[in-house]
JSON list of C-alpha atoms and ligand atoms in Angstrom, two decimals:
[
{"chain": "A", "resi": 1, "resn": "MET", "atom": "CA", "xyz": [-92.73, 126.82, 11.66]},
{"chain": "A", "resi": 2, "resn": "GLU", "atom": "CA", "xyz": [-93.08, 124.68, 14.89]},
{"chain": "A", "resi": 3, "resn": "ILE", "atom": "CA", "xyz": [-90.05, 122.66, 15.19]},
{"chain": "A", "resi": 4, "resn": "GLY", "atom": "CA", "xyz": [-90.14, 119.81, 17.74]},
{"chain": "A", "resi": 5, "resn": "GLY", "atom": "CA", "xyz": [-86.62, 118.43, 17.13]},
{"chain": "A", "resi": 6, "resn": "LEU", "atom": "CA", "xyz": [-83.56, 118.31, 15.06]},
{"chain": "A", "resi": 7, "resn": "ASN", "atom": "CA", "xyz": [-81.28, 115.21, 14.29]},
{"chain": "A", "resi": 8, "resn": "SER", "atom": "CA", "xyz": [-78.14, 117.08, 13.24]},
{"chain": "A", "resi": 9, "resn": "VAL", "atom": "CA", "xyz": [-76.73, 114.21, 11.13]},
{"chain": "A", "resi": 10, "resn": "SER", "atom": "CA", "xyz": [-78.46, 111.11, 9.69]},
{"chain": "A", "resi": 11, "resn": "LEU", "atom": "CA", "xyz": [-77.02, 108.52, 7.19]},
{"chain": "A", "resi": 12, "resn": "SER", "atom": "CA", "xyz": [-80.21, 106.76, 6.75]},
{"chain": "A", "resi": 13, "resn": "ASP", "atom": "CA", "xyz": [-83.07, 109.13, 6.29]},
{"chain": "A", "resi": 14, "resn": "TYR", "atom": "CA", "xyz": [-82.26, 110.56, 2.89]},
{"chain": "A", "resi": 15, "resn": "PRO", "atom": "CA", "xyz": [-81.16, 107.74, 0.52]},
{"chain": "A", "resi": 16, "resn": "GLY", "atom": "CA", "xyz": [-77.62, 108.42, -0.78]},
{"chain": "A", "resi": 17, "resn": "HIS", "atom": "CA", "xyz": [-77.10, 111.59, 1.25]},
{"chain": "A", "resi": 18, "resn": "ILE", "atom": "CA", "xyz": [-75.86, 112.88, 4.60]},
{"chain": "A", "resi": 19, "resn": "ALA", "atom": "CA", "xyz": [-78.76, 114.91, 5.84]},
{"chain": "A", "resi": 20, "resn": "SER", "atom": "CA", "xyz": [-80.19, 116.70, 8.90]},
{"chain": "A", "resi": 21, "resn": "VAL", "atom": "CA", "xyz": [-83.63, 115.91, 9.99]},
{"chain": "A", "resi": 22, "resn": "VAL", "atom": "CA", "xyz": [-86.02, 118.47, 11.19]},
{"chain": "A", "resi": 23, "resn": "PHE", "atom": "CA", "xyz": [-88.88, 117.28, 12.99]},
{"chain": "A", "resi": 24, "resn": "VAL", "atom": "CA", "xyz": [-92.10, 119.43, 12.93]},
{"chain": "A", "resi": 25, "resn": "GLN", "atom": "CA", "xyz": [-94.48, 119.61, 16.11]},
{"chain": "A", "resi": 26, "resn": "GLY", "atom": "CA", "xyz": [-97.96, 118.49, 15.45]},
{"chain": "A", "resi": 27, "resn": "CYS", "atom": "CA", "xyz": [-99.76, 115.77, 13.58]},
{"chain": "A", "resi": 28, "resn": "ASN", "atom": "CA", "xyz": [-103.26, 115.28, 12.52]},
{"chain": "A", "resi": 29, "resn": "PHE", "atom": "CA", "xyz": [-102.90, 111.50, 12.71]},
{"chain": "A", "resi": 30, "resn": "GLN", "atom": "CA", "xyz": [-102.56, 109.46, 16.04]},
{"chain": "A", "resi": 31, "resn": "CYS", "atom": "CA", "xyz": [-101.17, 106.15, 14.56]},
{"chain": "A", "resi": 32, "resn": "ILE", "atom": "CA", "xyz": [-101.29, 103.31, 16.95]},
{"chain": "A", "resi": 33, "resn": "PHE", "atom": "CA", "xyz": [-97.67, 102.43, 16.25]},
{"chain": "A", "resi": 34, "resn": "CYS", "atom": "CA", "xyz": [-96.17, 106.05, 16.14]},
{"chain": "A", "resi": 35, "resn": "HIS", "atom": "CA", "xyz": [-92.86, 106.10, 18.00]},
{"chain": "A", "resi": 36, "resn": "ASN", "atom": "CA", "xyz": [-92.77, 109.90, 17.94]},
{"chain": "A", "resi": 37, "resn": "GLY", "atom": "CA", "xyz": [-95.74, 110.47, 20.15]},
{"chain": "A", "resi": 38, "resn": "PHE", "atom": "CA", "xyz": [-94.25, 113.47, 21.64]},
{"chain": "A", "resi": 39, "resn": "LEU", "atom": "CA", "xyz": [-94.36, 115.22, 18.24]},
{"chain": "A", "resi": 40, "resn": "ILE", "atom": "CA", "xyz": [-98.18, 114.74, 17.94]},
{"chain": "A", "resi": 41, "resn": "PRO", "atom": "CA", "xyz": [-99.62, 117.49, 20.01]},
{"chain": "A", "resi": 42, "resn": "ARG", "atom": "CA", "xyz": [-99.67, 121.01, 18.51]},
{"chain": "A", "resi": 43, "resn": "ASP", "atom": "CA", "xyz": [-100.00, 122.90, 21.73]},
{"chain": "A", "resi": 44, "resn": "VAL", "atom": "CA", "xyz": [-96.86, 122.18, 23.71]},
{"chain": "A", "resi": 45, "resn": "SER", "atom": "CA", "xyz": [-94.83, 124.56, 26.06]},
{"chain": "A", "resi": 46, "resn": "HIS", "atom": "CA", "xyz": [-92.68, 126.56, 23.66]},
{"chain": "A", "resi": 47, "resn": "ASN", "atom": "CA", "xyz": [-89.54, 125.90, 25.68]},
{"chain": "A", "resi": 48, "resn": "LEU", "atom": "CA", "xyz": [-89.67, 122.38, 24.30]},
{"chain": "A", "resi": 49, "resn": "LEU", "atom": "CA", "xyz": [-89.27, 123.51, 20.75]},
{"chain": "A", "resi": 50, "resn": "ASN", "atom": "CA", "xyz": [-86.32, 124.29, 18.63]},
{"chain": "A", "resi": 51, "resn": "PRO", "atom": "CA", "xyz": [-86.55, 127.78, 17.48]},
{"chain": "A", "resi": 52, "resn": "GLU", "atom": "CA", "xyz": [-86.37, 128.05, 13.67]},
{"chain": "A", "resi": 53, "resn": "LYS", "atom": "CA", "xyz": [-83.59, 130.64, 13.79]},
{"chain": "A", "resi": 54, "resn": "GLU", "atom": "CA", "xyz": [-81.35, 128.18, 15.75]},
{"chain": "A", "resi": 55, "resn": "VAL", "atom": "CA", "xyz": [-82.10, 125.40, 13.12]},
{"chain": "A", "resi": 56, "resn": "PHE", "atom": "CA", "xyz": [-80.99, 127.79, 10.35]},
{"chain": "A", "resi": 57, "resn": "GLU", "atom": "CA", "xyz": [-77.99, 128.82, 12.11]},
{"chain": "A", "resi": 58, "resn": "PHE", "atom": "CA", "xyz": [-77.11, 125.11, 12.52]},
{"chain": "A", "resi": 59, "resn": "LEU", "atom": "CA", "xyz": [-77.75, 124.37, 8.74]},
{"chain": "A", "resi": 60, "resn": "GLU", "atom": "CA", "xyz": [-75.52, 127.49, 7.74]},
{"chain": "A", "resi": 61, "resn": "ARG", "atom": "CA", "xyz": [-72.60, 126.00, 9.89]},
{"chain": "A", "resi": 62, "resn": "ARG", "atom": "CA", "xyz": [-72.92, 122.55, 8.38]},
{"chain": "A", "resi": 63, "resn": "ARG", "atom": "CA", "xyz": [-73.74, 123.71, 4.83]},
{"chain": "A", "resi": 64, "resn": "SER", "atom": "CA", "xyz": [-70.61, 122.18, 3.37]},
{"chain": "A", "resi": 65, "resn": "GLN", "atom": "CA", "xyz": [-70.87, 118.78, 5.14]},
{"chain": "A", "resi": 66, "resn": "LEU", "atom": "CA", "xyz": [-74.57, 118.10, 4.48]},
{"chain": "A", "resi": 67, "resn": "GLY", "atom": "CA", "xyz": [-76.09, 116.92, 1.26]},
{"chain": "A", "resi": 68, "resn": "GLY", "atom": "CA", "xyz": [-79.74, 117.36, 2.27]},
{"chain": "A", "resi": 69, "resn": "VAL", "atom": "CA", "xyz": [-82.35, 118.21, 4.75]},
{"chain": "A", "resi": 70, "resn": "VAL", "atom": "CA", "xyz": [-85.36, 115.91, 5.61]},
{"chain": "A", "resi": 71, "resn": "VAL", "atom": "CA", "xyz": [-88.39, 117.51, 6.97]},
{"chain": "A", "resi": 72, "resn": "SER", "atom": "CA", "xyz": [-90.38, 115.03, 8.90]},
{"chain": "A", "resi": 73, "resn": "GLY", "atom": "CA", "xyz": [-92.63, 114.92, 11.78]},
{"chain": "A", "resi": 74, "resn": "GLY", "atom": "CA", "xyz": [-95.18, 115.17, 13.14]},
{"chain": "A", "resi": 75, "resn": "GLU", "atom": "CA", "xyz": [-96.89, 116.03, 9.85]},
{"chain": "A", "resi": 76, "resn": "PRO", "atom": "CA", "xyz": [-95.05, 118.85, 7.88]},
{"chain": "A", "resi": 77, "resn": "THR", "atom": "CA", "xyz": [-97.94, 119.46, 5.55]},
{"chain": "A", "resi": 78, "resn": "THR", "atom": "CA", "xyz": [-100.19, 120.79, 8.44]},
{"chain": "A", "resi": 79, "resn": "GLN", "atom": "CA", "xyz": [-97.82, 123.57, 9.09]},
{"chain": "A", "resi": 80, "resn": "PRO", "atom": "CA", "xyz": [-99.26, 126.76, 7.72]},
{"chain": "A", "resi": 81, "resn": "ASP", "atom": "CA", "xyz": [-95.79, 128.21, 6.79]},
{"chain": "A", "resi": 82, "resn": "LEU", "atom": "CA", "xyz": [-94.20, 125.10, 5.42]},
{"chain": "A", "resi": 83, "resn": "LEU", "atom": "CA", "xyz": [-93.66, 126.62, 1.92]},
{"chain": "A", "resi": 84, "resn": "ARG", "atom": "CA", "xyz": [-91.81, 129.53, 3.30]},
{"chain": "A", "resi": 85, "resn": "PHE", "atom": "CA", "xyz": [-89.60, 127.12, 5.28]},
{"chain": "A", "resi": 86, "resn": "LEU", "atom": "CA", "xyz": [-88.78, 124.92, 2.48]},
{"chain": "A", "resi": 87, "resn": "LYS", "atom": "CA", "xyz": [-87.92, 127.79, 0.14]},
{"chain": "A", "resi": 88, "resn": "LYS", "atom": "CA", "xyz": [-85.50, 129.11, 2.71]},
{"chain": "A", "resi": 89, "resn": "VAL", "atom": "CA", "xyz": [-83.71, 125.60, 2.85]},
{"chain": "A", "resi": 90, "resn": "LYS", "atom": "CA", "xyz": [-83.60, 125.25, -0.83]},
{"chain": "A", "resi": 91, "resn": "THR", "atom": "CA", "xyz": [-82.14, 128.86, -1.22]},
{"chain": "A", "resi": 92, "resn": "MET", "atom": "CA", "xyz": [-79.39, 127.51, 0.90]},
{"chain": "A", "resi": 93, "resn": "GLY", "atom": "CA", "xyz": [-78.68, 124.90, -1.73]},
{"chain": "A", "resi": 94, "resn": "PHE", "atom": "CA", "xyz": [-79.77, 121.78, 0.07]},
{"chain": "A", "resi": 95, "resn": "LEU", "atom": "CA", "xyz": [-81.54, 118.81, -1.48]},
{"chain": "A", "resi": 96, "resn": "LEU", "atom": "CA", "xyz": [-84.87, 118.43, 0.28]},
{"chain": "A", "resi": 97, "resn": "LYS", "atom": "CA", "xyz": [-86.79, 115.40, 1.30]},
{"chain": "A", "resi": 98, "resn": "LEU", "atom": "CA", "xyz": [-90.18, 115.55, 2.78]},
{"chain": "A", "resi": 99, "resn": "ASP", "atom": "CA", "xyz": [-91.87, 112.80, 4.94]},
{"chain": "A", "resi": 100, "resn": "THR", "atom": "CA", "xyz": [-95.59, 112.93, 4.95]},
{"chain": "A", "resi": 101, "resn": "ASN", "atom": "CA", "xyz": [-98.61, 111.00, 5.92]},
{"chain": "A", "resi": 102, "resn": "GLY", "atom": "CA", "xyz": [-100.31, 112.02, 2.60]},
{"chain": "A", "resi": 103, "resn": "SER", "atom": "CA", "xyz": [-103.45, 113.71, 4.17]},
{"chain": "A", "resi": 104, "resn": "ARG", "atom": "CA", "xyz": [-102.87, 117.01, 2.37]},
{"chain": "A", "resi": 105, "resn": "PRO", "atom": "CA", "xyz": [-102.56, 116.50, -1.31]},
{"chain": "A", "resi": 106, "resn": "LYS", "atom": "CA", "xyz": [-103.34, 120.36, -2.06]},
{"chain": "A", "resi": 107, "resn": "VAL", "atom": "CA", "xyz": [-100.28, 121.23, -0.05]},
{"chain": "A", "resi": 108, "resn": "LEU", "atom": "CA", "xyz": [-98.07, 118.45, -1.79]},
{"chain": "A", "resi": 109, "resn": "ARG", "atom": "CA", "xyz": [-99.19, 119.66, -5.16]},
{"chain": "A", "resi": 110, "resn": "ASN", "atom": "CA", "xyz": [-98.16, 123.35, -4.29]},
{"chain": "A", "resi": 111, "resn": "LEU", "atom": "CA", "xyz": [-94.73, 122.11, -3.20]},
{"chain": "A", "resi": 112, "resn": "ILE", "atom": "CA", "xyz": [-94.23, 119.92, -6.37]},
{"chain": "A", "resi": 113, "resn": "GLU", "atom": "CA", "xyz": [-95.40, 122.79, -8.66]},
{"chain": "A", "resi": 114, "resn": "ASN", "atom": "CA", "xyz": [-92.87, 125.15, -6.81]},
{"chain": "A", "resi": 115, "resn": "LYS", "atom": "CA", "xyz": [-90.06, 122.55, -7.19]},
{"chain": "A", "resi": 116, "resn": "LEU", "atom": "CA", "xyz": [-89.47, 122.66, -3.55]},
{"chain": "A", "resi": 117, "resn": "VAL", "atom": "CA", "xyz": [-88.97, 118.91, -2.91]},
{"chain": "A", "resi": 118, "resn": "ASP", "atom": "CA", "xyz": [-86.42, 116.53, -4.27]},
{"chain": "A", "resi": 119, "resn": "TYR", "atom": "CA", "xyz": [-87.69, 113.44, -2.71]},
{"chain": "A", "resi": 120, "resn": "ILE", "atom": "CA", "xyz": [-90.99, 112.52, -0.99]},
{"chain": "A", "resi": 121, "resn": "ALA", "atom": "CA", "xyz": [-91.55, 109.53, 1.35]},
{"chain": "A", "resi": 122, "resn": "MET", "atom": "CA", "xyz": [-95.17, 108.87, 2.13]},
{"chain": "A", "resi": 123, "resn": "ASP", "atom": "CA", "xyz": [-96.39, 106.36, 4.72]},
{"chain": "A", "resi": 124, "resn": "ILE", "atom": "CA", "xyz": [-99.29, 104.11, 3.74]},
{"chain": "A", "resi": 125, "resn": "LYS", "atom": "CA", "xyz": [-100.50, 103.25, 7.03]},
{"chain": "A", "resi": 126, "resn": "ALA", "atom": "CA", "xyz": [-102.88, 100.28, 6.28]},
{"chain": "A", "resi": 127, "resn": "SER", "atom": "CA", "xyz": [-105.46, 99.03, 3.68]},
{"chain": "A", "resi": 128, "resn": "LEU", "atom": "CA", "xyz": [-108.06, 101.62, 3.06]},
{"chain": "A", "resi": 129, "resn": "ILE", "atom": "CA", "xyz": [-110.75, 99.82, 4.83]},
{"chain": "A", "resi": 130, "resn": "ARG", "atom": "CA", "xyz": [-108.64, 99.65, 8.11]},
{"chain": "A", "resi": 131, "resn": "TYR", "atom": "CA", "xyz": [-107.02, 103.12, 7.74]},
{"chain": "A", "resi": 132, "resn": "HIS", "atom": "CA", "xyz": [-108.80, 104.69, 10.54]},
{"chain": "A", "resi": 133, "resn": "GLU", "atom": "CA", "xyz": [-108.10, 101.84, 12.83]},
{"chain": "A", "resi": 134, "resn": "PHE", "atom": "CA", "xyz": [-104.28, 102.29, 12.40]},
{"chain": "A", "resi": 135, "resn": "SER", "atom": "CA", "xyz": [-104.05, 105.99, 11.87]},
{"chain": "A", "resi": 136, "resn": "ARG", "atom": "CA", "xyz": [-107.07, 107.17, 13.97]},
{"chain": "A", "resi": 137, "resn": "ALA", "atom": "CA", "xyz": [-107.09, 109.98, 11.54]},
{"chain": "A", "resi": 138, "resn": "SER", "atom": "CA", "xyz": [-110.41, 111.75, 10.49]},
{"chain": "A", "resi": 139, "resn": "TYR", "atom": "CA", "xyz": [-112.34, 110.24, 7.72]},
{"chain": "A", "resi": 140, "resn": "SER", "atom": "CA", "xyz": [-111.95, 113.46, 5.64]},
{"chain": "A", "resi": 141, "resn": "ASP", "atom": "CA", "xyz": [-108.27, 113.15, 5.82]},
{"chain": "A", "resi": 142, "resn": "ILE", "atom": "CA", "xyz": [-108.30, 109.46, 5.07]},
{"chain": "A", "resi": 143, "resn": "LYS", "atom": "CA", "xyz": [-110.45, 110.08, 1.79]},
{"chain": "A", "resi": 144, "resn": "LEU", "atom": "CA", "xyz": [-107.44, 112.04, 0.56]},
{"chain": "A", "resi": 145, "resn": "ILE", "atom": "CA", "xyz": [-104.92, 109.44, 0.97]},
{"chain": "A", "resi": 146, "resn": "GLU", "atom": "CA", "xyz": [-105.38, 107.91, -2.64]},
{"chain": "A", "resi": 147, "resn": "ASP", "atom": "CA", "xyz": [-105.05, 111.35, -4.17]},
{"chain": "A", "resi": 148, "resn": "SER", "atom": "CA", "xyz": [-101.75, 111.91, -2.61]},
{"chain": "A", "resi": 149, "resn": "ILE", "atom": "CA", "xyz": [-100.54, 108.53, -3.63]},
{"chain": "A", "resi": 150, "resn": "ASN", "atom": "CA", "xyz": [-101.34, 109.15, -7.31]},
{"chain": "A", "resi": 151, "resn": "LEU", "atom": "CA", "xyz": [-100.11, 112.79, -7.21]},
{"chain": "A", "resi": 152, "resn": "ILE", "atom": "CA", "xyz": [-96.68, 111.64, -5.89]},
{"chain": "A", "resi": 153, "resn": "ALA", "atom": "CA", "xyz": [-96.42, 108.51, -8.08]},
{"chain": "A", "resi": 154, "resn": "SER", "atom": "CA", "xyz": [-97.05, 110.72, -11.31]},
{"chain": "A", "resi": 155, "resn": "SER", "atom": "CA", "xyz": [-94.90, 113.63, -10.09]},
{"chain": "A", "resi": 156, "resn": "GLY", "atom": "CA", "xyz": [-91.63, 112.63, -11.62]},
{"chain": "A", "resi": 157, "resn": "ILE", "atom": "CA", "xyz": [-89.91, 113.29, -8.31]},
{"chain": "A", "resi": 158, "resn": "CYS", "atom": "CA", "xyz": [-87.96, 110.59, -6.55]},
{"chain": "A", "resi": 159, "resn": "HIS", "atom": "CA", "xyz": [-90.30, 109.02, -4.04]},
{"chain": "A", "resi": 160, "resn": "GLU", "atom": "CA", "xyz": [-91.23, 105.96, -1.98]},
{"chain": "A", "resi": 161, "resn": "PHE", "atom": "CA", "xyz": [-94.09, 104.64, -0.05]},
{"chain": "A", "resi": 162, "resn": "ARG", "atom": "CA", "xyz": [-93.63, 102.79, 3.03]},
{"chain": "A", "resi": 163, "resn": "THR", "atom": "CA", "xyz": [-95.70, 100.81, 5.64]},
{"chain": "A", "resi": 164, "resn": "THR", "atom": "CA", "xyz": [-95.04, 99.79, 9.22]},
{"chain": "A", "resi": 165, "resn": "TYR", "atom": "CA", "xyz": [-95.84, 96.02, 9.27]},
{"chain": "A", "resi": 166, "resn": "ILE", "atom": "CA", "xyz": [-97.33, 95.03, 12.63]},
{"chain": "A", "resi": 167, "resn": "PRO", "atom": "CA", "xyz": [-97.30, 91.23, 12.57]},
{"chain": "A", "resi": 168, "resn": "SER", "atom": "CA", "xyz": [-99.92, 91.03, 15.31]},
{"chain": "A", "resi": 169, "resn": "MET", "atom": "CA", "xyz": [-102.38, 92.98, 13.47]},
{"chain": "A", "resi": 170, "resn": "MET", "atom": "CA", "xyz": [-101.87, 92.54, 9.64]},
{"chain": "A", "resi": 171, "resn": "SER", "atom": "CA", "xyz": [-102.83, 89.51, 7.67]},
{"chain": "A", "resi": 172, "resn": "SER", "atom": "CA", "xyz": [-101.40, 88.46, 4.29]},
{"chain": "A", "resi": 173, "resn": "TRP", "atom": "CA", "xyz": [-104.85, 89.80, 2.98]},
{"chain": "A", "resi": 174, "resn": "ASP", "atom": "CA", "xyz": [-103.94, 93.31, 4.38]},
{"chain": "A", "resi": 175, "resn": "VAL", "atom": "CA", "xyz": [-100.46, 93.07, 2.86]},
{"chain": "A", "resi": 176, "resn": "GLU", "atom": "CA", "xyz": [-101.94, 92.30, -0.58]},
{"chain": "A", "resi": 177, "resn": "LEU", "atom": "CA", "xyz": [-104.54, 95.24, -0.19]},
{"chain": "A", "resi": 178, "resn": "ILE", "atom": "CA", "xyz": [-101.71, 97.70, 0.66]},
{"chain": "A", "resi": 179, "resn": "LYS", "atom": "CA", "xyz": [-99.62, 96.56, -2.17]},
{"chain": "A", "resi": 180, "resn": "GLU", "atom": "CA", "xyz": [-102.50, 97.27, -4.49]},
{"chain": "A", "resi": 181, "resn": "LEU", "atom": "CA", "xyz": [-102.48, 100.94, -3.41]},
{"chain": "A", "resi": 182, "resn": "VAL", "atom": "CA", "xyz": [-99.09, 101.40, -4.91]},
{"chain": "A", "resi": 183, "resn": "PRO", "atom": "CA", "xyz": [-99.05, 102.41, -8.54]},
{"chain": "A", "resi": 184, "resn": "PRO", "atom": "CA", "xyz": [-96.75, 100.35, -10.84]},
{"chain": "A", "resi": 185, "resn": "GLY", "atom": "CA", "xyz": [-93.26, 101.84, -11.10]},
{"chain": "A", "resi": 186, "resn": "SER", "atom": "CA", "xyz": [-93.21, 103.26, -7.42]},
{"chain": "A", "resi": 187, "resn": "LYS", "atom": "CA", "xyz": [-91.07, 101.94, -4.75]},
{"chain": "A", "resi": 188, "resn": "HIS", "atom": "CA", "xyz": [-92.79, 100.53, -1.58]},
{"chain": "A", "resi": 189, "resn": "HIS", "atom": "CA", "xyz": [-91.36, 98.70, 1.47]},
{"chain": "A", "resi": 190, "resn": "PHE", "atom": "CA", "xyz": [-92.56, 97.55, 4.70]},
{"chain": "A", "resi": 191, "resn": "GLN", "atom": "CA", "xyz": [-90.64, 98.61, 7.69]},
{"chain": "A", "resi": 192, "resn": "LYS", "atom": "CA", "xyz": [-90.12, 96.93, 11.01]},
{"chain": "A", "resi": 193, "resn": "PHE", "atom": "CA", "xyz": [-92.37, 97.69, 13.86]},
{"chain": "A", "resi": 194, "resn": "TYR", "atom": "CA", "xyz": [-90.80, 98.50, 17.19]},
{"chain": "A", "resi": 195, "resn": "PRO", "atom": "CA", "xyz": [-93.44, 97.67, 19.73]},
{"chain": "A", "resi": 196, "resn": "GLU", "atom": "CA", "xyz": [-91.67, 99.06, 22.70]},
{"chain": "A", "resi": 197, "resn": "HIS", "atom": "CA", "xyz": [-92.08, 102.63, 21.15]},
{"chain": "A", "resi": 198, "resn": "ALA", "atom": "CA", "xyz": [-95.66, 102.24, 20.15]},
{"chain": "A", "resi": 199, "resn": "LEU", "atom": "CA", "xyz": [-98.14, 105.12, 20.93]},
{"chain": "A", "resi": 200, "resn": "VAL", "atom": "CA", "xyz": [-100.84, 102.86, 22.33]},
{"chain": "A", "resi": 201, "resn": "PRO", "atom": "CA", "xyz": [-99.72, 100.77, 25.50]},
{"chain": "A", "resi": 202, "resn": "TRP", "atom": "CA", "xyz": [-101.83, 97.76, 24.46]},
{"chain": "A", "resi": 203, "resn": "LEU", "atom": "CA", "xyz": [-99.63, 97.16, 21.30]},
{"chain": "A", "resi": 204, "resn": "ARG", "atom": "CA", "xyz": [-96.24, 97.50, 23.25]},
{"chain": "A", "resi": 205, "resn": "LYS", "atom": "CA", "xyz": [-96.58, 93.92, 24.48]},
{"chain": "A", "resi": 206, "resn": "ARG", "atom": "CA", "xyz": [-99.03, 92.26, 22.08]},
{"chain": "A", "resi": 207, "resn": "ARG", "atom": "CA", "xyz": [-97.65, 89.15, 20.33]},
{"chain": "A", "resi": 208, "resn": "LYS", "atom": "CA", "xyz": [-98.68, 87.61, 16.96]},
{"chain": "A", "resi": 209, "resn": "ILE", "atom": "CA", "xyz": [-102.00, 85.96, 16.98]},
{"chain": "B", "resi": 1, "resn": "SF4", "atom": "S1", "xyz": [-98.48, 110.36, 10.92]},
{"chain": "B", "resi": 1, "resn": "SF4", "atom": "FE1", "xyz": [-98.66, 108.75, 12.49]},
{"chain": "B", "resi": 1, "resn": "SF4", "atom": "S2", "xyz": [-96.57, 107.99, 12.64]},
{"chain": "B", "resi": 1, "resn": "SF4", "atom": "FE2", "xyz": [-96.33, 109.91, 11.65]},
{"chain": "B", "resi": 1, "resn": "SF4", "atom": "S3", "xyz": [-96.16, 111.39, 13.20]},
{"chain": "B", "resi": 1, "resn": "SF4", "atom": "FE3", "xyz": [-98.28, 111.51, 12.85]},
{"chain": "B", "resi": 1, "resn": "SF4", "atom": "S4", "xyz": [-99.09, 110.00, 14.32]},
{"chain": "B", "resi": 1, "resn": "SF4", "atom": "FE4", "xyz": [-96.91, 109.60, 14.25]}
]
């Protein structure tokens, strides 16, 4: 798997657990607010990437101190060998949380059916009518967002949905439309937007209008 980074210890990425976070390299979205822009390109010089072997050696050393592993991105579900990677992590006895943009419901279904994930966090980038504006994803990917939401909500797996709230770009109407996408019984929260890290320069200084 293409691994763009590793956060060795996190107390906040996996609710209730001390976890390491593995960041995959490559994403099929280009969210305007993305603060991990360096993880979006698929083709980067390989000396920037953490070799998978190194990551597993690290996890082996910390096995007794860590409760879980978070696989984040980038977008993990675009990695062709994600299933193999997650199986290996699960075999080591870790709880596994997956962060996803929800554009690959078939991949998610496969992971759920193989019992490879213990927690899924999916971003809902915007209301569906404004999804392209915020995510700059292809329309074919956006069409699959609702499928992923419903799949995750009905999976029986711990999960949450989250939205980066951009005050300068989201009205109360947008907020209501986003909330309507969340099935009853599923957790959803709005997370703080940090303009200084936004992918698009014009958003870094923009104030509420
Ligand atoms: S889904 Fe959006 S926020 Fe997440 S890594 Fe891709 S571009 Fe960044």
